[in-house]
């Protein structure tokens, strides 16, 4: 009796993963194990903030005890703060909040344990979980990228805090190689609003996308991309599951 031909679920499906190879490795491996043909090519890179003196000054204030809370929304912010600090971040007398498991891991790697991690790993989720200030205008540090939306700043201000934003890093466009642009894709993975904008600008809007979270999906909609799915969690496993479901529903 001939054994049935059992193929991985994503055999023959092509996926573009617009991330750096090191950030893409885990998800790319999961998708390739499922049979997908995965192309890895970043559309953005992170660069240091232009005003490093301002960043160093803010970190000095962090160690001096100026900020009641420090809110971290990306691994890049952790790297930027650690790079600008003369002393370990764990020594700073502040409370830490983090958005998403990757950010939590980055903080723990520098011996910081966040006190607040919202179940909804987004700026809106963090605002909803954040306590109201017990005294109006107490300072909270927001080390953000240069393209960050005002959601977190405005939401914390509405809860009685005084958010102080410092640009921790910049987002820089990276052009996709011509051979990557010339291929057809069944699906593109979008891991931030900046990635969504660059995919629409560089690749067009023909291929549907799976987004890492609702804010990324909203931006994808705004720039004309078709959102085929949103990850249930901002993790490699969550993205892989969303990609698999989207492709199986559109097979």
PDB file of C-alpha atoms in Angstrom:
ATOM      1  CA  UNK A   1       0.000   0.000   0.000  1.00  0.00           C
ATOM      2  CA  UNK A   2       1.430   3.373  -0.993  1.00  0.00           C
ATOM      3  CA  UNK A   3       1.807   5.859   1.854  1.00  0.00           C
ATOM      4  CA  UNK A   4      -0.129   9.104   1.396  1.00  0.00           C
ATOM      5  CA  UNK A   5       1.812  12.116   0.195  1.00  0.00           C
ATOM      6  CA  UNK A   6       1.803  14.348   3.262  1.00  0.00           C
ATOM      7  CA  UNK A   7       3.355  17.710   2.566  1.00  0.00           C
ATOM      8  CA  UNK A   8       3.938  20.607   4.967  1.00  0.00           C
ATOM      9  CA  UNK A   9       0.950  22.994   4.998  1.00  0.00           C
ATOM     10  CA  UNK A  10       2.724  25.924   3.314  1.00  0.00           C
ATOM     11  CA  UNK A  11       4.440  23.997   0.546  1.00  0.00           C
ATOM     12  CA  UNK A  12       4.679  26.119  -2.575  1.00  0.00           C
ATOM     13  CA  UNK A  13       3.637  29.368  -0.856  1.00  0.00           C
ATOM     14  CA  UNK A  14       5.940  32.386  -0.992  1.00  0.00           C
ATOM     15  CA  UNK A  15       6.353  34.775   1.946  1.00  0.00           C
ATOM     16  CA  UNK A  16       8.327  38.008   2.189  1.00  0.00           C
ATOM     17  CA  UNK A  17       9.717  38.711   5.632  1.00  0.00           C
ATOM     18  CA  UNK A  18      10.998  42.312   5.563  1.00  0.00           C
ATOM     19  CA  UNK A  19      13.284  42.177   8.573  1.00  0.00           C
ATOM     20  CA  UNK A  20      17.008  42.005   9.150  1.00  0.00           C
ATOM     21  CA  UNK A  21      18.343  38.427   8.955  1.00  0.00           C
ATOM     22  CA  UNK A  22      19.064  38.288  12.684  1.00  0.00           C
ATOM     23  CA  UNK A  23      15.584  39.518  13.675  1.00  0.00           C
ATOM     24  CA  UNK A  24      13.935  37.316  11.041  1.00  0.00           C
ATOM     25  CA  UNK A  25      15.726  34.052  11.842  1.00  0.00           C
ATOM     26  CA  UNK A  26      13.199  32.545  14.248  1.00  0.00           C
ATOM     27  CA  UNK A  27      10.084  33.261  12.201  1.00  0.00           C
ATOM     28  CA  UNK A  28      11.790  32.375   8.919  1.00  0.00           C
ATOM     29  CA  UNK A  29      12.742  28.996  10.383  1.00  0.00           C
ATOM     30  CA  UNK A  30       9.178  28.266  11.503  1.00  0.00           C
ATOM     31  CA  UNK A  31       7.746  29.177   8.104  1.00  0.00           C
ATOM     32  CA  UNK A  32      10.351  27.172   6.206  1.00  0.00           C
ATOM     33  CA  UNK A  33       9.675  24.162   8.428  1.00  0.00           C
ATOM     34  CA  UNK A  34       6.027  24.543   7.351  1.00  0.00           C
ATOM     35  CA  UNK A  35       7.115  24.388   3.698  1.00  0.00           C
ATOM     36  CA  UNK A  36       7.058  28.082   2.762  1.00  0.00           C
ATOM     37  CA  UNK A  37       9.521  29.709   0.400  1.00  0.00           C
ATOM     38  CA  UNK A  38      10.694  32.612   2.579  1.00  0.00           C
ATOM     39  CA  UNK A  39      12.528  35.689   1.340  1.00  0.00           C
ATOM     40  CA  UNK A  40      14.211  37.804   4.027  1.00  0.00           C
ATOM     41  CA  UNK A  41      14.982  41.421   3.121  1.00  0.00           C
ATOM     42  CA  UNK A  42      14.666  44.461   5.416  1.00  0.00           C
ATOM     43  CA  UNK A  43      12.909  47.665   4.386  1.00  0.00           C
ATOM     44  CA  UNK A  44      14.004  49.673   7.432  1.00  0.00           C
ATOM     45  CA  UNK A  45      17.037  49.785   9.696  1.00  0.00           C
ATOM     46  CA  UNK A  46      17.628  51.448  13.034  1.00  0.00           C
ATOM     47  CA  UNK A  47      20.141  54.273  13.367  1.00  0.00           C
ATOM     48  CA  UNK A  48      21.347  56.284  16.386  1.00  0.00           C
ATOM     49  CA  UNK A  49      19.412  59.398  17.329  1.00  0.00           C
ATOM     50  CA  UNK A  50      20.941  62.582  15.940  1.00  0.00           C
ATOM     51  CA  UNK A  51      21.110  64.247  19.360  1.00  0.00           C
ATOM     52  CA  UNK A  52      23.179  61.842  21.436  1.00  0.00           C
ATOM     53  CA  UNK A  53      23.923  64.552  23.994  1.00  0.00           C
ATOM     54  CA  UNK A  54      20.222  64.905  24.747  1.00  0.00           C
ATOM     55  CA  UNK A  55      19.904  61.138  25.112  1.00  0.00           C
ATOM     56  CA  UNK A  56      22.884  60.952  27.493  1.00  0.00           C
ATOM     57  CA  UNK A  57      21.480  63.837  29.520  1.00  0.00           C
ATOM     58  CA  UNK A  58      18.114  62.113  29.809  1.00  0.00           C
ATOM     59  CA  UNK A  59      19.743  58.887  30.979  1.00  0.00           C
ATOM     60  CA  UNK A  60      21.682  60.853  33.592  1.00  0.00           C
ATOM     61  CA  UNK A  61      18.362  62.274  34.852  1.00  0.00           C
ATOM     62  CA  UNK A  62      17.014  58.719  34.883  1.00  0.00           C
ATOM     63  CA  UNK A  63      19.788  57.688  37.282  1.00  0.00           C
ATOM     64  CA  UNK A  64      19.251  60.844  39.345  1.00  0.00           C
ATOM     65  CA  UNK A  65      15.690  59.729  40.088  1.00  0.00           C
ATOM     66  CA  UNK A  66      13.795  62.239  37.955  1.00  0.00           C
ATOM     67  CA  UNK A  67      11.369  59.754  36.397  1.00  0.00           C
ATOM     68  CA  UNK A  68       8.747  57.819  38.340  1.00  0.00           C
ATOM     69  CA  UNK A  69       8.278  55.419  35.430  1.00  0.00           C
ATOM     70  CA  UNK A  70      10.245  54.561  32.305  1.00  0.00           C
ATOM     71  CA  UNK A  71       8.161  53.082  29.504  1.00  0.00           C
ATOM     72  CA  UNK A  72       9.865  50.845  26.937  1.00  0.00           C
ATOM     73  CA  UNK A  73       8.142  50.020  23.655  1.00  0.00           C
ATOM     74  CA  UNK A  74      10.952  48.375  21.674  1.00  0.00           C
ATOM     75  CA  UNK A  75      14.199  46.463  21.930  1.00  0.00           C
ATOM     76  CA  UNK A  76      15.852  49.390  20.141  1.00  0.00           C
ATOM     77  CA  UNK A  77      14.984  51.710  23.034  1.00  0.00           C
ATOM     78  CA  UNK A  78      16.634  49.355  25.527  1.00  0.00           C
ATOM     79  CA  UNK A  79      19.780  49.217  23.401  1.00  0.00           C
ATOM     80  CA  UNK A  80      19.845  53.006  23.043  1.00  0.00           C
ATOM     81  CA  UNK A  81      19.410  53.671  26.757  1.00  0.00           C
ATOM     82  CA  UNK A  82      22.022  51.088  27.719  1.00  0.00           C
ATOM     83  CA  UNK A  83      24.457  52.529  25.191  1.00  0.00           C
ATOM     84  CA  UNK A  84      24.006  56.052  26.542  1.00  0.00           C
ATOM     85  CA  UNK A  85      24.229  55.096  30.218  1.00  0.00           C
ATOM     86  CA  UNK A  86      27.336  55.520  32.337  1.00  0.00           C
ATOM     87  CA  UNK A  87      25.904  53.107  34.905  1.00  0.00           C
ATOM     88  CA  UNK A  88      23.773  49.953  34.597  1.00  0.00           C
ATOM     89  CA  UNK A  89      20.123  50.654  33.845  1.00  0.00           C
ATOM     90  CA  UNK A  90      19.167  48.376  36.723  1.00  0.00           C
ATOM     91  CA  UNK A  91      20.656  50.932  39.112  1.00  0.00           C
ATOM     92  CA  UNK A  92      18.241  53.664  38.051  1.00  0.00           C
ATOM     93  CA  UNK A  93      15.578  54.467  40.694  1.00  0.00           C
ATOM     94  CA  UNK A  94      12.592  54.193  38.372  1.00  0.00           C
ATOM     95  CA  UNK A  95       9.740  51.788  37.756  1.00  0.00           C
ATOM     96  CA  UNK A  96       9.761  50.067  34.372  1.00  0.00           C
ATOM     97  CA  UNK A  97       6.906  49.270  32.015  1.00  0.00           C
ATOM     98  CA  UNK A  98       7.330  47.245  28.821  1.00  0.00           C
ATOM     99  CA  UNK A  99       5.241  46.458  25.756  1.00  0.00           C
ATOM    100  CA  UNK A 100       5.563  42.924  24.418  1.00  0.00           C
ATOM    101  CA  UNK A 101       7.653  39.838  25.204  1.00  0.00           C
ATOM    102  CA  UNK A 102      10.661  40.866  23.097  1.00  0.00           C
ATOM    103  CA  UNK A 103      10.966  44.102  25.049  1.00  0.00           C
ATOM    104  CA  UNK A 104      10.654  42.238  28.338  1.00  0.00           C
ATOM    105  CA  UNK A 105      13.478  39.912  27.281  1.00  0.00           C
ATOM    106  CA  UNK A 106      15.650  42.875  26.305  1.00  0.00           C
ATOM    107  CA  UNK A 107      15.135  44.494  29.707  1.00  0.00           C
ATOM    108  CA  UNK A 108      15.857  41.279  31.563  1.00  0.00           C
ATOM    109  CA  UNK A 109      19.080  40.942  29.561  1.00  0.00           C
ATOM    110  CA  UNK A 110      20.271  44.125  31.305  1.00  0.00           C
ATOM    111  CA  UNK A 111      18.967  42.943  34.703  1.00  0.00           C
ATOM    112  CA  UNK A 112      15.816  45.073  34.692  1.00  0.00           C
ATOM    113  CA  UNK A 113      12.530  43.440  35.681  1.00  0.00           C
ATOM    114  CA  UNK A 114       9.510  45.413  34.407  1.00  0.00           C
ATOM    115  CA  UNK A 115       6.675  45.961  36.866  1.00  0.00           C
ATOM    116  CA  UNK A 116       4.006  46.551  34.242  1.00  0.00           C
ATOM    117  CA  UNK A 117       3.498  44.479  31.075  1.00  0.00           C
ATOM    118  CA  UNK A 118       0.009  44.822  29.558  1.00  0.00           C
ATOM    119  CA  UNK A 119      -1.777  41.788  28.168  1.00  0.00           C
ATOM    120  CA  UNK A 120      -2.479  43.840  25.041  1.00  0.00           C
ATOM    121  CA  UNK A 121       1.042  44.449  23.700  1.00  0.00           C
ATOM    122  CA  UNK A 122       0.406  47.865  22.175  1.00  0.00           C
ATOM    123  CA  UNK A 123       0.571  51.525  23.123  1.00  0.00           C
ATOM    124  CA  UNK A 124      -3.203  51.529  23.649  1.00  0.00           C
ATOM    125  CA  UNK A 125      -2.927  48.436  25.833  1.00  0.00           C
ATOM    126  CA  UNK A 126      -0.224  49.990  27.955  1.00  0.00           C
ATOM    127  CA  UNK A 127      -2.185  53.214  28.431  1.00  0.00           C
ATOM    128  CA  UNK A 128      -5.231  51.213  29.511  1.00  0.00           C
ATOM    129  CA  UNK A 129      -3.167  49.231  32.049  1.00  0.00           C
ATOM    130  CA  UNK A 130      -1.174  52.203  33.359  1.00  0.00           C
ATOM    131  CA  UNK A 131      -2.130  53.576  36.782  1.00  0.00           C
ATOM    132  CA  UNK A 132      -3.457  57.092  37.187  1.00  0.00           C
ATOM    133  CA  UNK A 133      -0.947  59.510  38.672  1.00  0.00           C
ATOM    134  CA  UNK A 134      -1.394  59.993  42.409  1.00  0.00           C
ATOM    135  CA  UNK A 135      -0.080  63.542  41.938  1.00  0.00           C
ATOM    136  CA  UNK A 136      -0.669  65.591  38.783  1.00  0.00           C
ATOM    137  CA  UNK A 137       2.316  66.102  36.504  1.00  0.00           C
ATOM    138  CA  UNK A 138       4.762  63.522  37.804  1.00  0.00           C
ATOM    139  CA  UNK A 139       7.369  62.771  35.094  1.00  0.00           C
ATOM    140  CA  UNK A 140       7.424  59.595  33.006  1.00  0.00           C
ATOM    141  CA  UNK A 141      10.213  58.874  30.522  1.00  0.00           C
ATOM    142  CA  UNK A 142       9.286  57.741  27.004  1.00  0.00           C
ATOM    143  CA  UNK A 143      12.398  56.794  24.965  1.00  0.00           C
ATOM    144  CA  UNK A 144      10.885  56.417  21.501  1.00  0.00           C
ATOM    145  CA  UNK A 145      11.793  56.193  17.844  1.00  0.00           C
ATOM    146  CA  UNK A 146      11.649  59.306  15.702  1.00  0.00           C
ATOM    147  CA  UNK A 147       8.495  58.071  13.911  1.00  0.00           C
ATOM    148  CA  UNK A 148       6.523  57.165  17.040  1.00  0.00           C
ATOM    149  CA  UNK A 149       2.880  58.150  17.119  1.00  0.00           C
ATOM    150  CA  UNK A 150       1.623  60.323  20.015  1.00  0.00           C
ATOM    151  CA  UNK A 151      -0.660  57.559  21.353  1.00  0.00           C
ATOM    152  CA  UNK A 152       1.453  56.779  24.423  1.00  0.00           C
ATOM    153  CA  UNK A 153       2.371  60.383  25.201  1.00  0.00           C
ATOM    154  CA  UNK A 154      -1.202  61.623  24.948  1.00  0.00           C
ATOM    155  CA  UNK A 155      -2.683  58.641  26.773  1.00  0.00           C
ATOM    156  CA  UNK A 156      -0.370  58.962  29.778  1.00  0.00           C
ATOM    157  CA  UNK A 157      -0.906  62.708  29.925  1.00  0.00           C
ATOM    158  CA  UNK A 158      -4.650  62.040  30.121  1.00  0.00           C
ATOM    159  CA  UNK A 159      -3.970  59.869  33.172  1.00  0.00           C
ATOM    160  CA  UNK A 160      -2.291  62.745  34.981  1.00  0.00           C
ATOM    161  CA  UNK A 161       1.356  62.051  34.158  1.00  0.00           C
ATOM    162  CA  UNK A 162       3.885  64.357  32.534  1.00  0.00           C
ATOM    163  CA  UNK A 163       5.426  62.318  29.691  1.00  0.00           C
ATOM    164  CA  UNK A 164       8.897  63.411  28.637  1.00  0.00           C
ATOM    165  CA  UNK A 165       9.800  62.075  25.204  1.00  0.00           C
ATOM    166  CA  UNK A 166      13.399  61.582  24.108  1.00  0.00           C
ATOM    167  CA  UNK A 167      14.328  60.315  20.662  1.00  0.00           C
ATOM    168  CA  UNK A 168      16.248  57.125  21.381  1.00  0.00           C
ATOM    169  CA  UNK A 169      16.789  55.978  17.789  1.00  0.00           C
ATOM    170  CA  UNK A 170      15.855  56.730  14.190  1.00  0.00           C
ATOM    171  CA  UNK A 171      14.121  54.601  11.576  1.00  0.00           C
ATOM    172  CA  UNK A 172      15.925  54.673   8.225  1.00  0.00           C
ATOM    173  CA  UNK A 173      14.588  53.399   4.906  1.00  0.00           C
ATOM    174  CA  UNK A 174      16.368  50.453   3.267  1.00  0.00           C
ATOM    175  CA  UNK A 175      15.711  49.833  -0.429  1.00  0.00           C
ATOM    176  CA  UNK A 176      14.647  46.317  -1.401  1.00  0.00           C
ATOM    177  CA  UNK A 177      16.938  44.696  -3.991  1.00  0.00           C
ATOM    178  CA  UNK A 178      15.549  44.604  -7.525  1.00  0.00           C
ATOM    179  CA  UNK A 179      15.326  40.806  -7.550  1.00  0.00           C
ATOM    180  CA  UNK A 180      13.237  40.872  -4.349  1.00  0.00           C
ATOM    181  CA  UNK A 181      10.872  43.494  -5.746  1.00  0.00           C
ATOM    182  CA  UNK A 182      10.496  41.489  -8.952  1.00  0.00           C
ATOM    183  CA  UNK A 183       9.160  38.331  -7.295  1.00  0.00           C
ATOM    184  CA  UNK A 184       5.498  37.568  -6.606  1.00  0.00           C
ATOM    185  CA  UNK A 185       4.525  36.873  -2.974  1.00  0.00           C
ATOM    186  CA  UNK A 186       1.508  35.139  -1.542  1.00  0.00           C
ATOM    187  CA  UNK A 187       1.941  37.072   1.705  1.00  0.00           C
ATOM    188  CA  UNK A 188       4.099  39.751   3.321  1.00  0.00           C
ATOM    189  CA  UNK A 189       4.719  39.975   7.075  1.00  0.00           C
ATOM    190  CA  UNK A 190       4.400  43.478   8.544  1.00  0.00           C
ATOM    191  CA  UNK A 191       6.034  44.023  11.938  1.00  0.00           C
ATOM    192  CA  UNK A 192       5.529  47.779  12.393  1.00  0.00           C
ATOM    193  CA  UNK A 193       3.779  50.751  10.897  1.00  0.00           C
ATOM    194  CA  UNK A 194       7.054  51.860   9.327  1.00  0.00           C
ATOM    195  CA  UNK A 195       7.416  48.481   7.616  1.00  0.00           C
ATOM    196  CA  UNK A 196       3.840  48.733   6.302  1.00  0.00           C
ATOM    197  CA  UNK A 197       4.521  52.148   4.785  1.00  0.00           C
ATOM    198  CA  UNK A 198       7.730  50.972   3.119  1.00  0.00           C
ATOM    199  CA  UNK A 199       6.123  47.822   1.721  1.00  0.00           C
ATOM    200  CA  UNK A 200       3.372  49.891   0.113  1.00  0.00           C
ATOM    201  CA  UNK A 201       5.907  52.369  -1.261  1.00  0.00           C
ATOM    202  CA  UNK A 202       8.519  49.877  -2.495  1.00  0.00           C
ATOM    203  CA  UNK A 203       6.555  46.732  -3.332  1.00  0.00           C
ATOM    204  CA  UNK A 204       3.068  48.020  -3.988  1.00  0.00           C
ATOM    205  CA  UNK A 205      -0.206  46.805  -2.541  1.00  0.00           C
ATOM    206  CA  UNK A 206      -0.848  43.640  -4.550  1.00  0.00           C
ATOM    207  CA  UNK A 207       0.252  41.113  -1.921  1.00  0.00           C
ATOM    208  CA  UNK A 208      -1.828  40.725   1.255  1.00  0.00           C
ATOM    209  CA  UNK A 209      -0.109  41.129   4.610  1.00  0.00           C
ATOM    210  CA  UNK A 210      -0.170  39.650   8.079  1.00  0.00           C
ATOM    211  CA  UNK A 211       0.456  42.210  10.819  1.00  0.00           C
ATOM    212  CA  UNK A 212       2.191  41.716  14.155  1.00  0.00           C
ATOM    213  CA  UNK A 213      -0.522  43.702  15.967  1.00  0.00           C
ATOM    214  CA  UNK A 214      -3.513  45.947  15.552  1.00  0.00           C
ATOM    215  CA  UNK A 215      -1.547  49.248  15.255  1.00  0.00           C
ATOM    216  CA  UNK A 216       0.533  47.780  12.413  1.00  0.00           C
ATOM    217  CA  UNK A 217      -2.635  46.487  10.776  1.00  0.00           C
ATOM    218  CA  UNK A 218      -4.252  49.922  11.033  1.00  0.00           C
ATOM    219  CA  UNK A 219      -1.288  51.544   9.305  1.00  0.00           C
ATOM    220  CA  UNK A 220      -1.325  48.844   6.638  1.00  0.00           C
ATOM    221  CA  UNK A 221      -4.985  49.649   5.941  1.00  0.00           C
ATOM    222  CA  UNK A 222      -4.177  53.368   5.787  1.00  0.00           C
ATOM    223  CA  UNK A 223      -1.567  52.861   3.057  1.00  0.00           C
ATOM    224  CA  UNK A 224      -3.789  50.576   0.965  1.00  0.00           C
ATOM    225  CA  UNK A 225      -2.540  47.133   1.923  1.00  0.00           C
ATOM    226  CA  UNK A 226      -4.934  44.206   2.345  1.00  0.00           C
ATOM    227  CA  UNK A 227      -4.642  42.758   5.846  1.00  0.00           C
ATOM    228  CA  UNK A 228      -5.213  39.004   5.732  1.00  0.00           C
ATOM    229  CA  UNK A 229      -4.525  38.418   9.422  1.00  0.00           C
ATOM    230  CA  UNK A 230      -3.225  39.817  12.697  1.00  0.00           C
ATOM    231  CA  UNK A 231      -1.036  37.805  15.062  1.00  0.00           C
ATOM    232  CA  UNK A 232      -2.674  36.852  18.356  1.00  0.00           C
ATOM    233  CA  UNK A 233       0.628  37.646  20.103  1.00  0.00           C
ATOM    234  CA  UNK A 234       3.651  39.680  18.923  1.00  0.00           C
ATOM    235  CA  UNK A 235       5.918  36.632  18.830  1.00  0.00           C
ATOM    236  CA  UNK A 236       7.405  34.372  16.176  1.00  0.00           C
ATOM    237  CA  UNK A 237       4.914  31.655  17.089  1.00  0.00           C
ATOM    238  CA  UNK A 238       2.008  34.112  16.931  1.00  0.00           C
ATOM    239  CA  UNK A 239       3.092  35.422  13.541  1.00  0.00           C
ATOM    240  CA  UNK A 240       3.715  31.937  12.145  1.00  0.00           C
ATOM    241  CA  UNK A 241       0.227  30.832  13.200  1.00  0.00           C
ATOM    242  CA  UNK A 242      -1.358  33.928  11.621  1.00  0.00           C
ATOM    243  CA  UNK A 243       0.584  33.426   8.376  1.00  0.00           C
ATOM    244  CA  UNK A 244      -0.410  29.758   8.212  1.00  0.00           C
ATOM    245  CA  UNK A 245      -4.089  30.534   8.825  1.00  0.00           C
ATOM    246  CA  UNK A 246      -4.129  33.344   6.250  1.00  0.00           C
ATOM    247  CA  UNK A 247      -2.492  31.229   3.559  1.00  0.00           C
ATOM    248  CA  UNK A 248      -4.658  28.181   4.222  1.00  0.00           C
ATOM    249  CA  UNK A 249      -7.787  30.337   3.975  1.00  0.00           C
ATOM    250  CA  UNK A 250      -6.589  31.713   0.650  1.00  0.00           C
ATOM    251  CA  UNK A 251      -5.268  28.516  -0.898  1.00  0.00           C
TER     252      UNK A 251
END
